PDB file of C-alpha atoms in Angstrom:
ATOM      1  CA  UNK P   1      94.529  -4.010  58.429  1.00 82.00           C
ATOM      2  CA  UNK P   2      96.579  -1.732  56.193  1.00 82.00           C
ATOM      3  CA  UNK P   3      98.459  -4.674  54.715  1.00 82.00           C
ATOM      4  CA  UNK P   4      95.186  -6.350  53.724  1.00 86.00           C
ATOM      5  CA  UNK P   5      93.271  -3.337  52.445  1.00 90.00           C
ATOM      6  CA  UNK P   6      95.542  -0.516  51.289  1.00 92.00           C
ATOM      7  CA  UNK P   7      97.786   0.135  48.342  1.00 94.00           C
ATOM      8  CA  UNK P   8     100.216   2.869  49.381  1.00 95.00           C
ATOM      9  CA  UNK P   9     102.543   5.055  47.339  1.00 96.00           C
ATOM     10  CA  UNK P  10     105.116   6.563  49.670  1.00 97.00           C
ATOM     11  CA  UNK P  11     107.928   8.703  48.278  1.00 97.00           C
ATOM     12  CA  UNK P  12     110.579  10.948  49.794  1.00 97.00           C
ATOM     13  CA  UNK P  13     111.027   8.983  53.012  1.00 97.00           C
ATOM     14  CA  UNK P  14     114.756   9.687  52.819  1.00 97.00           C
ATOM     15  CA  UNK P  15     113.972  13.322  53.705  1.00 98.00           C
ATOM     16  CA  UNK P  16     112.786  12.347  57.201  1.00 98.00           C
ATOM     17  CA  UNK P  17     115.788  12.414  59.583  1.00 97.00           C
ATOM     18  CA  UNK P  18     116.276   9.101  61.377  1.00 96.00           C
ATOM     19  CA  UNK P  19     116.920  10.850  64.694  1.00 97.00           C
ATOM     20  CA  UNK P  20     116.778  14.255  66.351  1.00 97.00           C
ATOM     21  CA  UNK P  21     113.984  16.766  66.774  1.00 97.00           C
ATOM     22  CA  UNK P  22     111.784  17.261  63.707  1.00 98.00           C
ATOM     23  CA  UNK P  23     108.616  19.263  63.052  1.00 98.00           C
ATOM     24  CA  UNK P  24     106.399  17.273  60.700  1.00 98.00           C
ATOM     25  CA  UNK P  25     104.061  19.652  58.822  1.00 98.00           C
ATOM     26  CA  UNK P  26     101.192  17.758  57.163  1.00 98.00           C
ATOM     27  CA  UNK P  27      98.378  18.974  54.921  1.00 98.00           C
ATOM     28  CA  UNK P  28      94.939  18.306  56.423  1.00 96.00           C
ATOM     29  CA  UNK P  29      92.173  16.684  54.364  1.00 95.00           C
ATOM     30  CA  UNK P  30      90.738  14.227  56.923  1.00 95.00           C
ATOM     31  CA  UNK P  31      90.608  13.503  60.661  1.00 92.00           C
ATOM     32  CA  UNK P  32      92.338  10.212  59.817  1.00 93.00           C
ATOM     33  CA  UNK P  33      95.482  11.987  58.563  1.00 96.00           C
ATOM     34  CA  UNK P  34      97.432  11.561  61.839  1.00 94.00           C
ATOM     35  CA  UNK P  35      96.493   7.875  62.097  1.00 92.00           C
ATOM     36  CA  UNK P  36      97.587   7.145  58.527  1.00 94.00           C
ATOM     37  CA  UNK P  37     100.810   9.170  58.702  1.00 96.00           C
ATOM     38  CA  UNK P  38     101.752   7.634  62.071  1.00 95.00           C
ATOM     39  CA  UNK P  39     101.121   4.160  60.661  1.00 92.00           C
ATOM     40  CA  UNK P  40     103.223   4.648  57.547  1.00 94.00           C
ATOM     41  CA  UNK P  41     106.201   6.678  58.784  1.00 96.00           C
ATOM     42  CA  UNK P  42     108.903   4.896  60.809  1.00 95.00           C
ATOM     43  CA  UNK P  43     109.253   7.410  63.672  1.00 96.00           C
ATOM     44  CA  UNK P  44     106.827   7.959  66.532  1.00 96.00           C
ATOM     45  CA  UNK P  45     104.974  11.257  66.118  1.00 97.00           C
ATOM     46  CA  UNK P  46     103.557  13.399  68.913  1.00 96.00           C
ATOM     47  CA  UNK P  47     100.668  15.274  67.285  1.00 95.00           C
ATOM     48  CA  UNK P  48      99.382  18.695  68.275  1.00 93.00           C
ATOM     49  CA  UNK P  49      95.645  18.057  68.693  1.00 89.00           C
ATOM     50  CA  UNK P  50      92.777  20.511  69.163  1.00 81.00           C
ATOM     51  CA  UNK P  51      91.651  20.698  72.782  1.00 80.00           C
ATOM     52  CA  UNK P  52      88.079  19.988  71.637  1.00 80.00           C
ATOM     53  CA  UNK P  53      89.128  16.388  70.948  1.00 76.00           C
ATOM     54  CA  UNK P  54      89.888  15.926  74.664  1.00 80.00           C
ATOM     55  CA  UNK P  55      86.259  16.329  75.749  1.00 79.00           C
ATOM     56  CA  UNK P  56      85.715  12.650  76.673  1.00 79.00           C
ATOM     57  CA  UNK P  57      87.888  10.325  78.740  1.00 75.00           C
ATOM     58  CA  UNK P  58      87.962   7.786  75.897  1.00 79.00           C
ATOM     59  CA  UNK P  59      89.367  10.375  73.474  1.00 77.00           C
ATOM     60  CA  UNK P  60      91.783  11.723  76.099  1.00 80.00           C
ATOM     61  CA  UNK P  61      93.087   8.221  76.796  1.00 80.00           C
ATOM     62  CA  UNK P  62      93.512   7.474  73.088  1.00 80.00           C
ATOM     63  CA  UNK P  63      95.286  10.763  72.384  1.00 81.00           C
ATOM     64  CA  UNK P  64      97.544  10.482  75.419  1.00 81.00           C
ATOM     65  CA  UNK P  65      98.536   6.910  74.577  1.00 82.00           C
ATOM     66  CA  UNK P  66      99.395   8.065  71.058  1.00 83.00           C
ATOM     67  CA  UNK P  67     101.660  10.811  72.367  1.00 86.00           C
ATOM     68  CA  UNK P  68      99.462  13.763  71.350  1.00 90.00           C
ATOM     69  CA  UNK P  69      99.276  17.028  73.290  1.00 88.00           C
ATOM     70  CA  UNK P  70      96.562  19.707  73.156  1.00 84.00           C
ATOM     71  CA  UNK P  71      96.344  23.176  71.681  1.00 85.00           C
ATOM     72  CA  UNK P  72      93.615  25.688  72.542  1.00 80.00           C
ATOM     73  CA  UNK P  73      93.072  27.666  69.341  1.00 72.00           C
ATOM     74  CA  UNK P  74      90.900  30.232  71.156  1.00 70.00           C
ATOM     75  CA  UNK P  75      93.155  30.513  74.202  1.00 69.00           C
ATOM     76  CA  UNK P  76      96.808  30.867  75.121  1.00 73.00           C
ATOM     77  CA  UNK P  77      99.171  29.098  72.739  1.00 81.00           C
ATOM     78  CA  UNK P  78     102.222  29.384  75.004  1.00 87.00           C
ATOM     79  CA  UNK P  79     101.702  26.061  76.890  1.00 89.00           C
ATOM     80  CA  UNK P  80     101.519  24.202  73.575  1.00 92.00           C
ATOM     81  CA  UNK P  81     104.636  25.948  72.260  1.00 93.00           C
ATOM     82  CA  UNK P  82     106.559  25.114  75.439  1.00 94.00           C
ATOM     83  CA  UNK P  83     105.527  21.459  75.306  1.00 95.00           C
ATOM     84  CA  UNK P  84     106.457  21.255  71.632  1.00 96.00           C
ATOM     85  CA  UNK P  85     109.882  22.763  72.350  1.00 96.00           C
ATOM     86  CA  UNK P  86     110.459  20.326  75.234  1.00 96.00           C
ATOM     87  CA  UNK P  87     109.730  17.394  72.950  1.00 97.00           C
ATOM     88  CA  UNK P  88     111.932  18.726  70.171  1.00 97.00           C
ATOM     89  CA  UNK P  89     114.804  19.198  72.610  1.00 96.00           C
ATOM     90  CA  UNK P  90     114.386  15.539  73.580  1.00 97.00           C
ATOM     91  CA  UNK P  91     114.843  14.601  69.916  1.00 98.00           C
ATOM     92  CA  UNK P  92     111.209  13.727  69.215  1.00 98.00           C
ATOM     93  CA  UNK P  93     109.017  14.289  66.164  1.00 98.00           C
ATOM     94  CA  UNK P  94     106.228  16.846  66.646  1.00 98.00           C
ATOM     95  CA  UNK P  95     103.386  16.583  64.125  1.00 97.00           C
ATOM     96  CA  UNK P  96     101.448  19.701  63.231  1.00 97.00           C
ATOM     97  CA  UNK P  97      98.770  20.615  60.710  1.00 96.00           C
ATOM     98  CA  UNK P  98      99.835  24.142  59.701  1.00 96.00           C
ATOM     99  CA  UNK P  99      96.454  24.923  58.129  1.00 96.00           C
ATOM    100  CA  UNK P 100      94.964  24.711  61.629  1.00 91.00           C
ATOM    101  CA  UNK P 101      92.022  22.524  60.595  1.00 92.00           C
ATOM    102  CA  UNK P 102      90.707  20.465  57.696  1.00 95.00           C
ATOM    103  CA  UNK P 103      90.651  22.617  54.570  1.00 94.00           C
ATOM    104  CA  UNK P 104      88.878  21.822  51.329  1.00 92.00           C
ATOM    105  CA  UNK P 105      88.629  23.325  47.870  1.00 92.00           C
ATOM    106  CA  UNK P 106      90.591  26.488  47.203  1.00 94.00           C
ATOM    107  CA  UNK P 107      91.234  26.922  50.943  1.00 96.00           C
ATOM    108  CA  UNK P 108      93.488  23.828  50.963  1.00 97.00           C
ATOM    109  CA  UNK P 109      97.206  24.571  51.146  1.00 98.00           C
ATOM    110  CA  UNK P 110      97.594  22.115  48.248  1.00 97.00           C
ATOM    111  CA  UNK P 111      95.726  24.632  46.097  1.00 96.00           C
ATOM    112  CA  UNK P 112      97.569  27.667  47.399  1.00 96.00           C
ATOM    113  CA  UNK P 113      95.687  28.254  50.648  1.00 97.00           C
ATOM    114  CA  UNK P 114      97.453  29.846  53.648  1.00 96.00           C
ATOM    115  CA  UNK P 115      99.134  28.231  56.638  1.00 96.00           C
ATOM    116  CA  UNK P 116      99.478  29.519  60.179  1.00 93.00           C
ATOM    117  CA  UNK P 117     102.791  30.455  61.787  1.00 90.00           C
ATOM    118  CA  UNK P 118     103.089  27.702  64.422  1.00 91.00           C
ATOM    119  CA  UNK P 119     105.523  25.507  62.494  1.00 93.00           C
ATOM    120  CA  UNK P 120     107.784  28.481  61.772  1.00 92.00           C
ATOM    121  CA  UNK P 121     107.699  29.539  65.433  1.00 91.00           C
ATOM    122  CA  UNK P 122     108.693  26.066  66.656  1.00 94.00           C
ATOM    123  CA  UNK P 123     111.452  25.841  64.035  1.00 93.00           C
ATOM    124  CA  UNK P 124     112.859  29.278  64.869  1.00 90.00           C
ATOM    125  CA  UNK P 125     112.923  28.679  68.629  1.00 91.00           C
ATOM    126  CA  UNK P 126     114.135  25.075  68.523  1.00 93.00           C
ATOM    127  CA  UNK P 127     116.513  25.152  65.562  1.00 91.00           C
ATOM    128  CA  UNK P 128     114.864  21.946  64.317  1.00 95.00           C
ATOM    129  CA  UNK P 129     113.888  21.418  60.669  1.00 96.00           C
ATOM    130  CA  UNK P 130     110.352  21.368  59.294  1.00 97.00           C
ATOM    131  CA  UNK P 131     109.587  18.406  57.028  1.00 98.00           C
ATOM    132  CA  UNK P 132     106.458  18.926  54.845  1.00 98.00           C
ATOM    133  CA  UNK P 133     104.242  15.926  54.045  1.00 98.00           C
ATOM    134  CA  UNK P 134     101.426  15.689  51.502  1.00 98.00           C
ATOM    135  CA  UNK P 135      98.917  12.909  52.216  1.00 97.00           C
ATOM    136  CA  UNK P 136      96.101  12.101  49.788  1.00 97.00           C
ATOM    137  CA  UNK P 137      93.215   9.638  49.841  1.00 96.00           C
ATOM    138  CA  UNK P 138      92.463   9.770  53.572  1.00 96.00           C
ATOM    139  CA  UNK P 139      89.206  11.667  53.015  1.00 95.00           C
ATOM    140  CA  UNK P 140      87.790   8.531  51.338  1.00 93.00           C
ATOM    141  CA  UNK P 141      88.472   6.239  54.286  1.00 93.00           C
ATOM    142  CA  UNK P 142      85.173   7.202  55.893  1.00 89.00           C
ATOM    143  CA  UNK P 143      83.499   4.817  53.446  1.00 91.00           C
ATOM    144  CA  UNK P 144      83.526   1.037  53.834  1.00 91.00           C
ATOM    145  CA  UNK P 145      84.806   0.364  50.305  1.00 89.00           C
ATOM    146  CA  UNK P 146      88.497   1.177  50.876  1.00 90.00           C
ATOM    147  CA  UNK P 147      88.575  -1.118  53.942  1.00 89.00           C
ATOM    148  CA  UNK P 148      87.404  -4.223  52.100  1.00 86.00           C
ATOM    149  CA  UNK P 149      89.984  -6.906  51.230  1.00 80.00           C
ATOM    150  CA  UNK P 150      91.782  -7.106  47.874  1.00 81.00           C
ATOM    151  CA  UNK P 151      93.565  -3.784  48.509  1.00 86.00           C
ATOM    152  CA  UNK P 152      90.809  -1.473  47.351  1.00 86.00           C
ATOM    153  CA  UNK P 153      92.058   1.438  49.458  1.00 91.00           C
ATOM    154  CA  UNK P 154      94.500   3.856  47.850  1.00 94.00           C
ATOM    155  CA  UNK P 155      96.766   6.245  49.719  1.00 96.00           C
ATOM    156  CA  UNK P 156      99.513   8.560  48.504  1.00 97.00           C
ATOM    157  CA  UNK P 157     102.190  10.230  50.641  1.00 97.00           C
ATOM    158  CA  UNK P 158     105.052  12.442  49.556  1.00 98.00           C
ATOM    159  CA  UNK P 159     107.661  13.674  52.035  1.00 98.00           C
ATOM    160  CA  UNK P 160     109.490  16.854  51.072  1.00 98.00           C
ATOM    161  CA  UNK P 161     113.006  18.069  51.903  1.00 98.00           C
ATOM    162  CA  UNK P 162     113.627  19.520  55.343  1.00 97.00           C
ATOM    163  CA  UNK P 163     113.182  23.286  55.605  1.00 96.00           C
ATOM    164  CA  UNK P 164     114.555  25.862  58.051  1.00 89.00           C
ATOM    165  CA  UNK P 165     113.525  29.488  58.579  1.00 79.00           C
ATOM    166  CA  UNK P 166     115.961  32.191  57.497  1.00 71.00           C
ATOM    167  CA  UNK P 167     117.840  33.814  60.408  1.00 63.00           C
ATOM    168  CA  UNK P 168     117.677  37.344  58.972  1.00 50.00           C
ATOM    169  CA  UNK P 169     115.036  39.940  59.783  1.00 50.00           C
ATOM    170  CA  UNK P 170     112.643  40.370  62.684  1.00 57.00           C
ATOM    171  CA  UNK P 171     110.867  37.366  64.161  1.00 72.00           C
ATOM    172  CA  UNK P 172     107.503  38.292  62.649  1.00 73.00           C
ATOM    173  CA  UNK P 173     108.950  38.908  59.173  1.00 72.00           C
ATOM    174  CA  UNK P 174     110.981  35.675  59.304  1.00 84.00           C
ATOM    175  CA  UNK P 175     107.931  33.619  60.291  1.00 85.00           C
ATOM    176  CA  UNK P 176     105.845  35.167  57.539  1.00 88.00           C
ATOM    177  CA  UNK P 177     108.590  34.513  54.984  1.00 91.00           C
ATOM    178  CA  UNK P 178     108.926  30.906  56.120  1.00 93.00           C
ATOM    179  CA  UNK P 179     105.160  30.382  55.987  1.00 93.00           C
ATOM    180  CA  UNK P 180     105.186  31.567  52.364  1.00 94.00           C
ATOM    181  CA  UNK P 181     107.977  29.133  51.516  1.00 95.00           C
ATOM    182  CA  UNK P 182     106.100  26.307  53.227  1.00 97.00           C
ATOM    183  CA  UNK P 183     102.913  27.102  51.305  1.00 97.00           C
ATOM    184  CA  UNK P 184     104.837  27.027  48.017  1.00 97.00           C
ATOM    185  CA  UNK P 185     106.481  23.718  48.948  1.00 98.00           C
ATOM    186  CA  UNK P 186     103.117  22.071  49.650  1.00 98.00           C
ATOM    187  CA  UNK P 187     101.874  23.153  46.220  1.00 98.00           C
ATOM    188  CA  UNK P 188     105.052  21.887  44.572  1.00 98.00           C
ATOM    189  CA  UNK P 189     104.841  18.490  46.280  1.00 98.00           C
ATOM    190  CA  UNK P 190     101.190  18.124  45.320  1.00 98.00           C
ATOM    191  CA  UNK P 191     101.737  19.114  41.684  1.00 97.00           C
ATOM    192  CA  UNK P 192     104.663  16.712  41.373  1.00 96.00           C
ATOM    193  CA  UNK P 193     102.735  13.900  43.018  1.00 96.00           C
ATOM    194  CA  UNK P 194      99.670  14.520  40.894  1.00 95.00           C
ATOM    195  CA  UNK P 195     101.823  14.354  37.770  1.00 96.00           C
ATOM    196  CA  UNK P 196     103.909  11.328  38.786  1.00 96.00           C
ATOM    197  CA  UNK P 197     100.963   9.326  40.106  1.00 96.00           C
ATOM    198  CA  UNK P 198      98.466  10.347  37.441  1.00 96.00           C
ATOM    199  CA  UNK P 199      95.944  11.697  39.923  1.00 96.00           C
ATOM    200  CA  UNK P 200      92.916  13.825  39.005  1.00 94.00           C
ATOM    201  CA  UNK P 201      92.407  17.291  40.457  1.00 91.00           C
ATOM    202  CA  UNK P 202      89.476  15.872  42.449  1.00 93.00           C
ATOM    203  CA  UNK P 203      91.921  13.899  44.626  1.00 95.00           C
ATOM    204  CA  UNK P 204      91.916  17.003  46.843  1.00 95.00           C
ATOM    205  CA  UNK P 205      88.388  17.304  48.290  1.00 92.00           C
TER     206      UNK P 205
END
């Protein structure tokens, strides 16, 4: 389907390690982000998914078969952290949306919005790198137009260099510092992609 309908610009793939535990931090503009990123990147990704998506057996089956595992944003985060660390120790890729949910406008991390501390926590406890990914165009895939033949769909992905939290300071200060660096890196990747690809500001919903 992608081969028949989508034109994809993918840059920075060399920054994704070919093996070993990796935390993939992706900006969130659409519920289709994990599907698109999993389709286009070469490694299998186990996504952290909101527990609300597990409400039906169909969704649970789909998420489980795709390697996802749940997080309860209103409950205890420890089970999710432990599962993420187990997977990272096994050398897997854990996908996370550090904004916590779909963000639009000025709240988007691509426009300077904040991220949560989960990626920094996993990186600090596992010693694994965080690889930031900017994905654009997925918010338009809810329409039929991009899925028609003749490659009418357009997607843009930019993978940034691996990042690691600084070892100095207390855990809380280190996570906050790393979150600030991650926010700045998302903005940098977006600005560079917007310039190189000639994209309008409206590409971020």
